[in-house]
Short mmCIF file of C-alpha atoms in Angstrom, two decimals:
data_model
loop_
_atom_site.label_atom_id
_atom_site.label_comp_id
_atom_site.label_asym_id
_atom_site.label_seq_id
_atom_site.Cartn_x
_atom_site.Cartn_y
_atom_site.Cartn_z
CA UNK T 1 234.85 245.40 82.88
CA UNK T 2 234.62 243.83 79.45
CA UNK T 3 231.76 241.56 78.62
CA UNK T 4 234.11 239.45 76.48
CA UNK T 5 237.82 239.36 75.79
CA UNK T 6 238.70 237.68 72.51
CA UNK T 7 242.25 236.34 72.26
CA UNK T 8 243.16 236.14 68.60
CA UNK T 9 241.92 238.59 65.97
CA UNK T 10 241.91 236.67 62.71
CA UNK T 11 238.77 235.42 60.94
CA UNK T 12 237.20 233.58 63.90
CA UNK T 13 237.99 236.25 66.47
CA UNK T 14 236.74 239.14 64.34
CA UNK T 15 233.57 237.21 63.45
CA UNK T 16 232.88 236.79 67.17
CA UNK T 17 233.60 240.47 67.81
CA UNK T 18 231.18 241.52 65.06
CA UNK T 19 228.27 239.62 66.59
CA UNK T 20 229.05 240.91 70.08
CA UNK T 21 229.52 244.48 68.86
CA UNK T 22 226.16 244.40 67.15
CA UNK T 23 224.68 243.20 70.46
CA UNK T 24 226.28 246.29 72.07
CA UNK T 25 228.48 244.18 74.31
CA UNK T 26 231.81 245.60 75.46
CA UNK T 27 234.58 243.61 73.76
CA UNK T 28 238.36 243.75 73.61
CA UNK T 29 240.17 241.79 70.89
CA UNK T 30 243.83 240.98 71.52
CA UNK T 31 245.83 240.09 68.42
CA UNK T 32 249.48 239.74 67.38
CA UNK T 33 248.86 240.13 63.65
CA UNK T 34 250.14 236.71 62.56
CA UNK T 35 247.21 234.79 61.02
CA UNK T 36 247.88 231.22 59.90
CA UNK T 37 247.11 231.91 56.25
CA UNK T 38 249.34 234.97 55.93
CA UNK T 39 251.54 232.95 53.55
CA UNK T 40 248.71 232.51 51.02
CA UNK T 41 248.34 234.92 48.14
CA UNK T 42 244.57 234.50 47.94
CA UNK T 43 241.72 233.16 50.03
CA UNK T 44 239.16 230.99 48.23
CA UNK T 45 235.68 229.69 48.90
CA UNK T 46 234.62 232.62 51.10
CA UNK T 47 231.30 233.98 49.87
CA UNK T 48 231.64 237.59 48.74
CA UNK T 49 235.44 237.55 49.09
CA UNK T 50 236.49 234.72 46.80
CA UNK T 51 240.02 235.11 45.40
CA UNK T 52 240.95 238.06 47.61
CA UNK T 53 244.23 238.23 49.58
CA UNK T 54 243.43 237.12 53.16
CA UNK T 55 245.24 240.06 54.75
CA UNK T 56 243.09 242.46 52.71
CA UNK T 57 239.94 240.72 53.92
CA UNK T 58 241.08 241.01 57.53
CA UNK T 59 242.00 244.68 57.09
CA UNK T 60 238.54 245.42 55.70
CA UNK T 61 236.93 243.51 58.58
CA UNK T 62 238.84 245.60 61.13
CA UNK T 63 237.78 248.78 59.35
CA UNK T 64 234.14 247.70 59.51
CA UNK T 65 234.41 246.86 63.21
CA UNK T 66 235.47 250.45 63.88
CA UNK T 67 231.84 251.57 63.55
CA UNK T 68 230.95 249.65 66.74
CA UNK T 69 231.88 251.82 69.73
CA UNK T 70 231.92 248.89 72.18
CA UNK T 71 234.57 246.92 70.23
CA UNK T 72 238.24 247.65 70.91
CA UNK T 73 241.06 246.10 68.88
CA UNK T 74 244.41 245.89 70.67
CA UNK T 75 247.68 244.81 69.11
CA UNK T 76 249.01 242.77 72.01
CA UNK T 77 249.60 239.21 73.18
CA UNK T 78 247.70 237.62 76.06
CA UNK T 79 250.19 236.12 78.49
CA UNK T 80 247.78 234.53 80.95
CA UNK T 81 244.12 233.97 81.78
CA UNK T 82 242.93 233.43 85.35
CA UNK T 83 239.74 233.55 87.38
CA UNK T 84 236.38 232.10 86.47
CA UNK T 85 233.04 232.87 84.90
CA UNK T 86 232.00 236.54 85.36
CA UNK T 87 235.45 237.37 86.80
CA UNK T 88 238.13 236.39 84.30
CA UNK T 89 241.40 238.29 84.27
CA UNK T 90 243.65 238.49 81.21
CA UNK T 91 247.21 239.74 81.56
CA UNK T 92 248.68 241.20 78.36
CA UNK T 93 252.31 241.25 77.25
CA UNK T 94 252.59 244.94 78.14
CA UNK T 95 251.54 244.24 81.73
CA UNK T 96 247.95 245.42 81.48
CA UNK T 97 245.31 243.43 83.37
CA UNK T 98 241.90 243.23 81.73
CA UNK T 99 238.72 241.91 83.35
CA UNK T 100 235.91 240.12 81.52
CA UNK T 101 232.81 238.05 82.15
CA UNK T 102 233.59 235.67 79.25
CA UNK T 103 236.64 234.73 77.18
CA UNK T 104 236.87 233.49 73.59
CA UNK T 105 240.08 231.77 72.50
CA UNK T 106 240.73 232.11 68.78
CA UNK T 107 244.52 232.28 68.60
CA UNK T 108 244.70 229.56 65.99
CA UNK T 109 247.41 227.04 65.24
CA UNK T 110 250.91 227.14 63.79
CA UNK T 111 252.04 224.67 61.15
CA UNK T 112 255.32 222.95 62.02
CA UNK T 113 257.54 223.01 58.95
CA UNK T 114 259.50 219.77 58.41
CA UNK T 115 263.27 219.97 58.08
CA UNK T 116 263.20 219.70 54.29
CA UNK T 117 264.95 222.42 52.24
CA UNK T 118 262.42 224.44 50.29
CA UNK T 119 259.36 223.31 52.27
CA UNK T 120 258.93 226.44 54.39
CA UNK T 121 259.74 228.68 51.41
CA UNK T 122 257.02 227.04 49.30
CA UNK T 123 254.38 226.84 52.02
CA UNK T 124 251.18 228.60 50.96
CA UNK T 125 252.16 228.83 47.28
CA UNK T 126 253.53 225.64 45.72
CA UNK T 127 252.84 223.57 48.86
CA UNK T 128 249.32 223.79 50.29
CA UNK T 129 247.08 221.75 52.63
CA UNK T 130 243.51 222.30 51.43
CA UNK T 131 241.90 221.35 48.09
CA UNK T 132 238.86 223.49 48.86
CA UNK T 133 241.15 226.50 49.17
CA UNK T 134 243.38 225.94 46.11
CA UNK T 135 242.09 222.97 44.13
CA UNK T 136 239.91 224.78 41.59
CA UNK T 137 242.78 226.90 40.27
CA UNK T 138 244.84 223.80 39.42
CA UNK T 139 242.02 221.38 38.57
CA UNK T 140 242.92 218.75 35.99
CA UNK T 141 246.65 219.26 36.48
CA UNK T 142 249.29 216.99 38.01
CA UNK T 143 249.01 217.01 41.80
CA UNK T 144 251.39 215.59 44.36
CA UNK T 145 250.50 214.45 47.88
CA UNK T 146 252.98 213.82 50.70
CA UNK T 147 251.87 210.83 52.78
CA UNK T 148 251.35 211.77 56.43
CA UNK T 149 249.33 208.79 57.69
CA UNK T 150 246.09 206.87 57.05
CA UNK T 151 244.22 210.15 56.55
CA UNK T 152 246.21 210.63 53.34
CA UNK T 153 244.28 207.71 51.82
CA UNK T 154 241.08 209.71 52.32
CA UNK T 155 242.76 212.67 50.65
CA UNK T 156 243.47 210.54 47.58
CA UNK T 157 239.77 209.75 47.26
CA UNK T 158 238.84 213.39 47.84
CA UNK T 159 241.27 214.73 45.24
CA UNK T 160 239.55 212.82 42.44
CA UNK T 161 236.88 215.52 42.33
CA UNK T 162 239.58 217.90 41.07
CA UNK T 163 242.09 215.79 39.15
CA UNK T 164 242.82 212.29 37.91
CA UNK T 165 246.58 212.97 37.77
CA UNK T 166 248.00 212.38 41.25
CA UNK T 167 251.37 211.15 42.52
CA UNK T 168 251.76 210.03 46.13
CA UNK T 169 255.12 210.53 47.87
CA UNK T 170 255.68 207.98 50.64
CA UNK T 171 258.44 210.13 52.18
CA UNK T 172 259.92 207.20 54.10
CA UNK T 173 256.62 205.93 55.50
CA UNK T 174 255.44 202.34 55.26
CA UNK T 175 252.18 202.40 53.35
CA UNK T 176 250.10 199.28 54.17
CA UNK T 177 249.80 196.71 51.35
CA UNK T 178 246.00 196.97 51.18
CA UNK T 179 246.24 200.73 50.67
CA UNK T 180 248.92 200.26 48.00
CA UNK T 181 246.58 197.86 46.23
CA UNK T 182 243.80 200.43 46.29
CA UNK T 183 246.16 203.15 45.05
CA UNK T 184 247.18 200.92 42.15
CA UNK T 185 243.51 200.33 41.32
CA UNK T 186 243.02 204.09 41.25
CA UNK T 187 246.11 204.46 39.03
CA UNK T 188 247.89 206.60 41.65
CA UNK T 189 251.66 205.98 41.44
CA UNK T 190 253.62 205.81 44.71
CA UNK T 191 257.14 207.24 44.85
CA UNK T 192 259.12 205.62 47.66
CA UNK T 193 262.11 207.15 49.40
CA UNK T 194 262.51 210.30 51.46
CA UNK T 195 262.00 213.81 50.15
CA UNK T 196 265.34 215.64 50.29
CA UNK T 197 264.31 218.99 48.80
CA UNK T 198 261.38 220.80 47.23
CA UNK T 199 262.22 223.33 44.55
CA UNK T 200 259.57 225.90 43.76
CA UNK T 201 259.17 226.87 40.15
CA UNK T 202 256.83 229.46 38.63
CA UNK T 203 253.30 229.72 40.03
CA UNK T 204 252.24 226.71 42.08
CA UNK T 205 254.70 224.37 40.36
CA UNK T 206 257.30 222.43 42.34
CA UNK T 207 259.95 219.79 41.76
CA UNK T 208 260.19 217.11 44.46
CA UNK T 209 263.65 215.63 44.95
CA UNK T 210 263.88 212.08 46.35
CA UNK T 211 266.90 210.34 47.84
CA UNK T 212 266.31 207.02 46.02
CA UNK T 213 264.31 208.04 42.93
CA UNK T 214 264.39 210.57 40.07
CA UNK T 215 263.01 214.06 40.60
CA UNK T 216 259.26 214.47 40.09
CA UNK T 217 257.71 217.72 38.82
CA UNK T 218 254.15 218.50 39.92
CA UNK T 219 251.83 221.40 39.28
CA UNK T 220 251.00 221.66 42.98
CA UNK T 221 252.03 219.72 46.08
CA UNK T 222 249.64 218.98 48.94
CA UNK T 223 251.08 218.28 52.38
CA UNK T 224 249.79 218.16 55.93
CA UNK T 225 252.57 218.94 58.41
CA UNK T 226 251.87 218.61 62.09
CA UNK T 227 250.58 221.69 63.83
CA UNK T 228 250.23 223.01 67.34
CA UNK T 229 248.25 225.79 69.02
CA UNK T 230 250.01 229.10 68.50
CA UNK T 231 249.80 229.86 72.24
CA UNK T 232 249.65 227.74 75.40
CA UNK T 233 246.87 229.44 77.35
CA UNK T 234 244.64 226.37 77.04
CA UNK T 235 247.27 224.30 78.88
CA UNK T 236 247.44 226.59 81.90
CA UNK T 237 243.64 226.68 81.96
CA UNK T 238 243.44 222.88 81.86
CA UNK T 239 241.04 222.82 78.92
CA UNK T 240 240.06 219.45 77.50
CA UNK T 241 241.51 218.62 74.08
CA UNK T 242 240.97 216.08 71.33
CA UNK T 243 243.73 214.32 69.42
CA UNK T 244 243.83 214.65 65.64
CA UNK T 245 246.18 212.99 63.14
CA UNK T 246 248.14 216.24 62.90
CA UNK T 247 248.01 217.65 66.43
CA UNK T 248 245.49 218.61 69.09
CA UNK T 249 242.36 220.74 69.05
CA UNK T 250 240.34 222.17 71.91
CA UNK T 251 237.24 220.21 72.80
CA UNK T 252 234.07 222.31 72.51
CA UNK T 253 230.34 221.69 72.53
CA UNK T 254 227.84 222.81 69.89
CA UNK T 255 227.88 226.32 71.39
CA UNK T 256 231.70 226.40 71.09
CA UNK T 257 232.10 226.38 74.88
CA UNK T 258 235.16 224.57 76.22
CA UNK T 259 235.38 222.33 79.27
CA UNK T 260 235.72 225.44 81.48
CA UNK T 261 232.45 227.38 81.85
CA UNK T 262 232.62 230.84 80.32
CA UNK T 263 235.54 230.09 78.01
CA UNK T 264 234.73 229.55 74.35
CA UNK T 265 236.98 228.59 71.45
CA UNK T 266 236.70 228.99 67.69
CA UNK T 267 238.70 228.82 64.49
CA UNK T 268 241.42 226.30 63.66
CA UNK T 269 242.20 226.01 67.38
CA UNK T 270 238.92 224.15 67.90
CA UNK T 271 238.31 222.56 64.51
CA UNK T 272 239.82 219.06 64.24
CA UNK T 273 238.31 218.25 60.85
CA UNK T 274 238.75 220.58 57.85
CA UNK T 275 240.00 224.00 58.97
CA UNK T 276 239.18 226.84 56.59
CA UNK T 277 238.35 230.54 56.60
CA UNK T 278 234.68 229.75 56.02
CA UNK T 279 234.37 227.41 59.02
CA UNK T 280 236.48 229.76 61.17
CA UNK T 281 234.04 232.61 60.53
CA UNK T 282 231.02 230.38 61.16
CA UNK T 283 232.35 229.01 64.43
CA UNK T 284 233.59 232.44 65.51
CA UNK T 285 230.14 233.93 65.02
CA UNK T 286 228.63 231.02 66.95
CA UNK T 287 231.07 231.56 69.83
CA UNK T 288 230.25 235.26 69.96
CA UNK T 289 226.50 234.72 69.96
CA UNK T 290 226.77 231.91 72.54
CA UNK T 291 228.88 234.08 74.85
CA UNK T 292 226.38 236.94 74.54
CA UNK T 293 223.37 234.71 75.24
CA UNK T 294 225.08 233.17 78.27
CA UNK T 295 225.16 236.61 79.90
CA UNK T 296 221.43 237.34 79.57
CA UNK T 297 219.81 238.31 82.86
#
């Protein structure tokens, strides 16, 4: 029997596996090889790995985990989780049934691309979600932000640490008058109308086409499409969730344990605030240590 089965082997899952492997706990990591940030050319803000391609960082992490004999990495999908604490059963896509005392869910989320030509093609390069990940490289340049709800107003305030040249695209949304007044005070122009196409140019640059206004060229475009968990295991398990402006996240306590005893969650799947590689690793390590300590005699 495994001590822990980790479902999802990106930054959070591998961070959990590292802590458990160093504690000599028997661990199996199930992963499909499709991390959320695979579209990004570089990962930023990660101490010791700043400006490295994320897939290279993950490949190095897997290589380092190979020195721990109790950690097994399996390229497979988890189709179901059943049982309870000390007797969980995970059924994989190839029909194998694995037993474990604890389970860590770290299968992440999938961004839902809007039906706008050029959006999916530019995602991760000219269209990005996180200023902490990409803001420094384009600081002081002309940024664009696609309005996605009241949280976008907070983004406007946040972006001022990187640039004072920002254009907000309403994209068919009704922006409240008081917010428009504040945007005008901040000298942030609002382009009304719906986005019909986004044309990527060299580097991060993009041209935003609007149905009722002239095209607008920006040096980088920030957008926050809705997302959803990349698997549905949490639904069949009945885990508690929290609503966020862009989707749902699993509800966890400070030890990263979910509403079902013995099941932990980490990474973007359980981070409703500012998902990033750095927080994914931190929460993954916490989940691994918490799972290990919960099994002490």
